[in-house]
mmCIF file of C-alpha atoms in Angstrom:
data_model
loop_
_atom_site.group_PDB
_atom_site.id
_atom_site.type_symbol
_atom_site.label_atom_id
_atom_site.label_comp_id
_atom_site.label_asym_id
_atom_site.label_seq_id
_atom_site.Cartn_x
_atom_site.Cartn_y
_atom_site.Cartn_z
ATOM 1 C CA MET A 1 -43.204 99.047 244.040
ATOM 2 C CA ARG A 2 -45.909 99.037 241.394
ATOM 3 C CA LEU A 3 -47.051 101.069 238.432
ATOM 4 C CA GLU A 4 -50.268 102.718 239.593
ATOM 5 C CA GLN A 5 -51.484 104.407 236.416
ATOM 6 C CA ILE A 6 -50.554 105.869 233.075
ATOM 7 C CA THR A 7 -52.070 108.803 231.209
ATOM 8 C CA ILE A 8 -53.774 108.833 227.845
ATOM 9 C CA VAL A 9 -54.494 112.298 226.480
ATOM 10 C CA VAL A 10 -57.970 112.478 224.925
ATOM 11 C CA GLU A 11 -60.043 115.148 223.210
ATOM 12 C CA GLU A 12 -63.002 114.939 225.626
ATOM 13 C CA TYR A 13 -63.765 113.021 228.796
ATOM 14 C CA ASP A 14 -67.211 111.520 228.176
ATOM 15 C CA PRO A 15 -66.570 109.834 224.796
ATOM 16 C CA ALA A 16 -63.303 108.434 226.195
ATOM 17 C CA ILE A 17 -65.079 107.092 229.294
ATOM 18 C CA ALA A 18 -67.722 105.477 227.065
ATOM 19 C CA PHE A 19 -65.068 103.854 224.867
ATOM 20 C CA PHE A 20 -63.071 102.407 227.731
ATOM 21 C CA THR A 21 -66.066 101.262 229.794
ATOM 22 C CA ASP A 22 -68.706 100.324 227.205
ATOM 23 C CA VAL A 23 -66.451 99.066 224.413
ATOM 24 C CA LEU A 24 -63.391 97.686 226.212
ATOM 25 C CA GLY A 25 -65.207 96.700 229.404
ATOM 26 C CA PHE A 26 -63.012 98.682 231.802
ATOM 27 C CA GLU A 27 -64.306 99.929 235.153
ATOM 28 C CA LEU A 28 -64.716 103.644 235.842
ATOM 29 C CA VAL A 29 -62.634 104.015 238.995
ATOM 30 C CA GLU A 30 -62.988 107.755 239.507
ATOM 31 C CA ASP A 31 -64.569 110.782 237.870
ATOM 32 C CA SER A 32 -64.064 113.757 240.169
ATOM 33 C CA PRO A 33 -63.869 117.517 239.723
ATOM 34 C CA SER A 34 -60.324 118.824 239.924
ATOM 35 C CA LEU A 35 -58.247 121.862 239.019
ATOM 36 C CA THR A 36 -55.329 122.421 236.677
ATOM 37 C CA ASN A 37 -52.063 123.670 238.169
ATOM 38 C CA ASP A 38 -53.172 127.222 237.384
ATOM 39 C CA GLY A 39 -56.639 126.804 238.920
ATOM 40 C CA ARG A 40 -58.862 126.055 235.908
ATOM 41 C CA PRO A 41 -61.513 123.331 236.249
ATOM 42 C CA LYS A 42 -60.858 119.844 234.916
ATOM 43 C CA ARG A 43 -61.831 116.293 235.849
ATOM 44 C CA TRP A 44 -59.794 113.468 237.349
ATOM 45 C CA VAL A 45 -60.972 110.445 235.359
ATOM 46 C CA ALA A 46 -59.480 106.990 235.898
ATOM 47 C CA VAL A 47 -60.432 103.650 234.332
ATOM 48 C CA ARG A 48 -58.935 100.174 234.574
ATOM 49 C CA PRO A 49 -59.611 96.629 233.452
ATOM 50 C CA PRO A 50 -61.655 94.607 235.962
ATOM 51 C CA GLY A 51 -59.388 93.192 238.659
ATOM 52 C CA ALA A 52 -56.332 95.144 237.492
ATOM 53 C CA GLU A 53 -54.219 97.294 239.787
ATOM 54 C CA THR A 54 -52.834 99.602 237.104
ATOM 55 C CA GLY A 55 -55.250 102.161 235.710
ATOM 56 C CA ILE A 56 -55.412 104.754 232.982
ATOM 57 C CA LEU A 57 -55.886 108.438 233.709
ATOM 58 C CA LEU A 58 -57.954 109.931 230.881
ATOM 59 C CA ALA A 59 -56.661 113.486 230.592
ATOM 60 C CA ARG A 60 -58.425 116.003 228.363
ATOM 61 C CA ALA A 61 -55.944 117.806 226.144
ATOM 62 C CA ASP A 62 -55.120 121.276 227.441
ATOM 63 C CA GLY A 63 -53.380 123.507 224.916
ATOM 64 C CA GLU A 64 -51.897 122.973 221.481
ATOM 65 C CA ARG A 65 -49.001 120.756 222.560
ATOM 66 C CA GLN A 66 -51.331 118.294 224.286
ATOM 67 C CA ARG A 67 -53.889 118.411 221.459
ATOM 68 C CA ALA A 68 -51.074 117.451 219.065
ATOM 69 C CA ALA A 69 -50.348 114.365 221.204
ATOM 70 C CA VAL A 70 -53.909 113.013 221.046
ATOM 71 C CA GLY A 71 -53.714 109.715 219.191
ATOM 72 C CA ASP A 72 -49.950 109.829 218.805
ATOM 73 C CA GLN A 73 -48.671 109.211 222.308
ATOM 74 C CA ALA A 74 -46.336 106.431 221.150
ATOM 75 C CA ALA A 75 -45.265 108.157 217.922
ATOM 76 C CA GLY A 76 -47.247 105.782 215.709
ATOM 77 C CA ARG A 77 -46.099 102.590 217.452
ATOM 78 C CA VAL A 78 -48.219 100.235 219.492
ATOM 79 C CA GLY A 79 -47.969 101.775 222.932
ATOM 80 C CA PHE A 80 -50.581 99.849 224.910
ATOM 81 C CA PHE A 81 -51.223 96.136 225.350
ATOM 82 C CA LEU A 82 -54.498 94.571 226.465
ATOM 83 C CA ARG A 83 -54.345 90.852 227.289
ATOM 84 C CA VAL A 84 -57.616 88.919 227.417
ATOM 85 C CA ASP A 85 -58.498 85.321 228.222
ATOM 86 C CA ASP A 86 -60.967 84.872 225.332
ATOM 87 C CA PHE A 87 -59.426 86.505 222.285
ATOM 88 C CA ASP A 88 -62.146 85.479 219.808
ATOM 89 C CA ALA A 89 -65.079 86.669 221.930
ATOM 90 C CA THR A 90 -63.357 89.958 222.764
ATOM 91 C CA TYR A 91 -62.394 90.547 219.134
ATOM 92 C CA ARG A 92 -65.969 89.870 217.924
ATOM 93 C CA ARG A 93 -67.407 92.167 220.606
ATOM 94 C CA MET A 94 -65.010 94.953 219.649
ATOM 95 C CA VAL A 95 -65.740 94.547 215.926
ATOM 96 C CA ALA A 96 -69.486 94.745 216.682
ATOM 97 C CA ALA A 97 -68.846 97.916 218.718
ATOM 98 C CA GLY A 98 -67.140 99.570 215.731
ATOM 99 C CA VAL A 99 -63.549 99.487 216.978
ATOM 100 C CA ARG A 100 -61.104 100.208 214.171
ATOM 101 C CA PHE A 101 -58.591 97.420 213.622
ATOM 102 C CA VAL A 102 -55.490 98.172 211.562
ATOM 103 C CA THR A 103 -54.311 94.557 211.136
ATOM 104 C CA GLU A 104 -55.915 91.156 210.865
ATOM 105 C CA PRO A 105 -55.624 88.783 213.830
ATOM 106 C CA ARG A 106 -52.479 86.681 213.616
ATOM 107 C CA GLU A 107 -50.643 83.983 215.530
ATOM 108 C CA GLN A 108 -47.351 84.836 217.209
ATOM 109 C CA PRO A 109 -45.117 82.747 219.495
ATOM 110 C CA TYR A 110 -46.603 84.633 222.470
ATOM 111 C CA GLY A 111 -50.248 84.147 221.382
ATOM 112 C CA ARG A 112 -52.860 85.737 219.143
ATOM 113 C CA VAL A 113 -52.619 89.453 218.409
ATOM 114 C CA VAL A 114 -54.411 92.167 216.482
ATOM 115 C CA VAL A 115 -53.738 95.919 216.458
ATOM 116 C CA PHE A 116 -56.614 98.317 217.141
ATOM 117 C CA LEU A 117 -57.035 102.054 217.685
ATOM 118 C CA ASP A 118 -58.516 103.551 220.835
ATOM 119 C CA ILE A 119 -60.902 106.496 220.711
ATOM 120 C CA ALA A 120 -57.973 108.924 220.515
ATOM 121 C CA GLY A 121 -56.235 106.995 217.711
ATOM 122 C CA ASN A 122 -53.485 105.366 219.786
ATOM 123 C CA ARG A 123 -52.403 101.891 218.694
ATOM 124 C CA TRP A 124 -53.038 98.949 221.018
ATOM 125 C CA ASP A 125 -52.293 95.236 220.789
ATOM 126 C CA LEU A 126 -55.191 92.993 221.738
ATOM 127 C CA LEU A 127 -53.455 89.845 222.977
ATOM 128 C CA GLY A 128 -54.814 86.417 223.737
ATOM 129 C CA PRO A 129 -53.625 82.877 224.283
ATOM 130 C CA ALA A 130 -52.375 80.846 221.318
#
């Protein structure tokens, strides 16, 4: 058993793809035409960190309920966790790319951590070794 992917609801596909691939360094796994359950066109867009098995489905918000969830999928909590080998280099690269950080980097028993917002406004922990 394994977790194959999770969904992040975004406003638009292309800016979300650019954020996850260009800024975070994820791979674009799939970007294919698809249809909603009622037959309207959409895209099936999946990204994932290099070498990872679990991916993220980037789903464009469809309707008011989904638009309301953009950026608030974890109700204001950190809902996503990205672990990297080189915390300092990744942090500097993300700062240079304009990523919005909501805390300063800090040391925790489990390593270094800083909270950032993705393109939709969801909170993530960037985690690295101590």
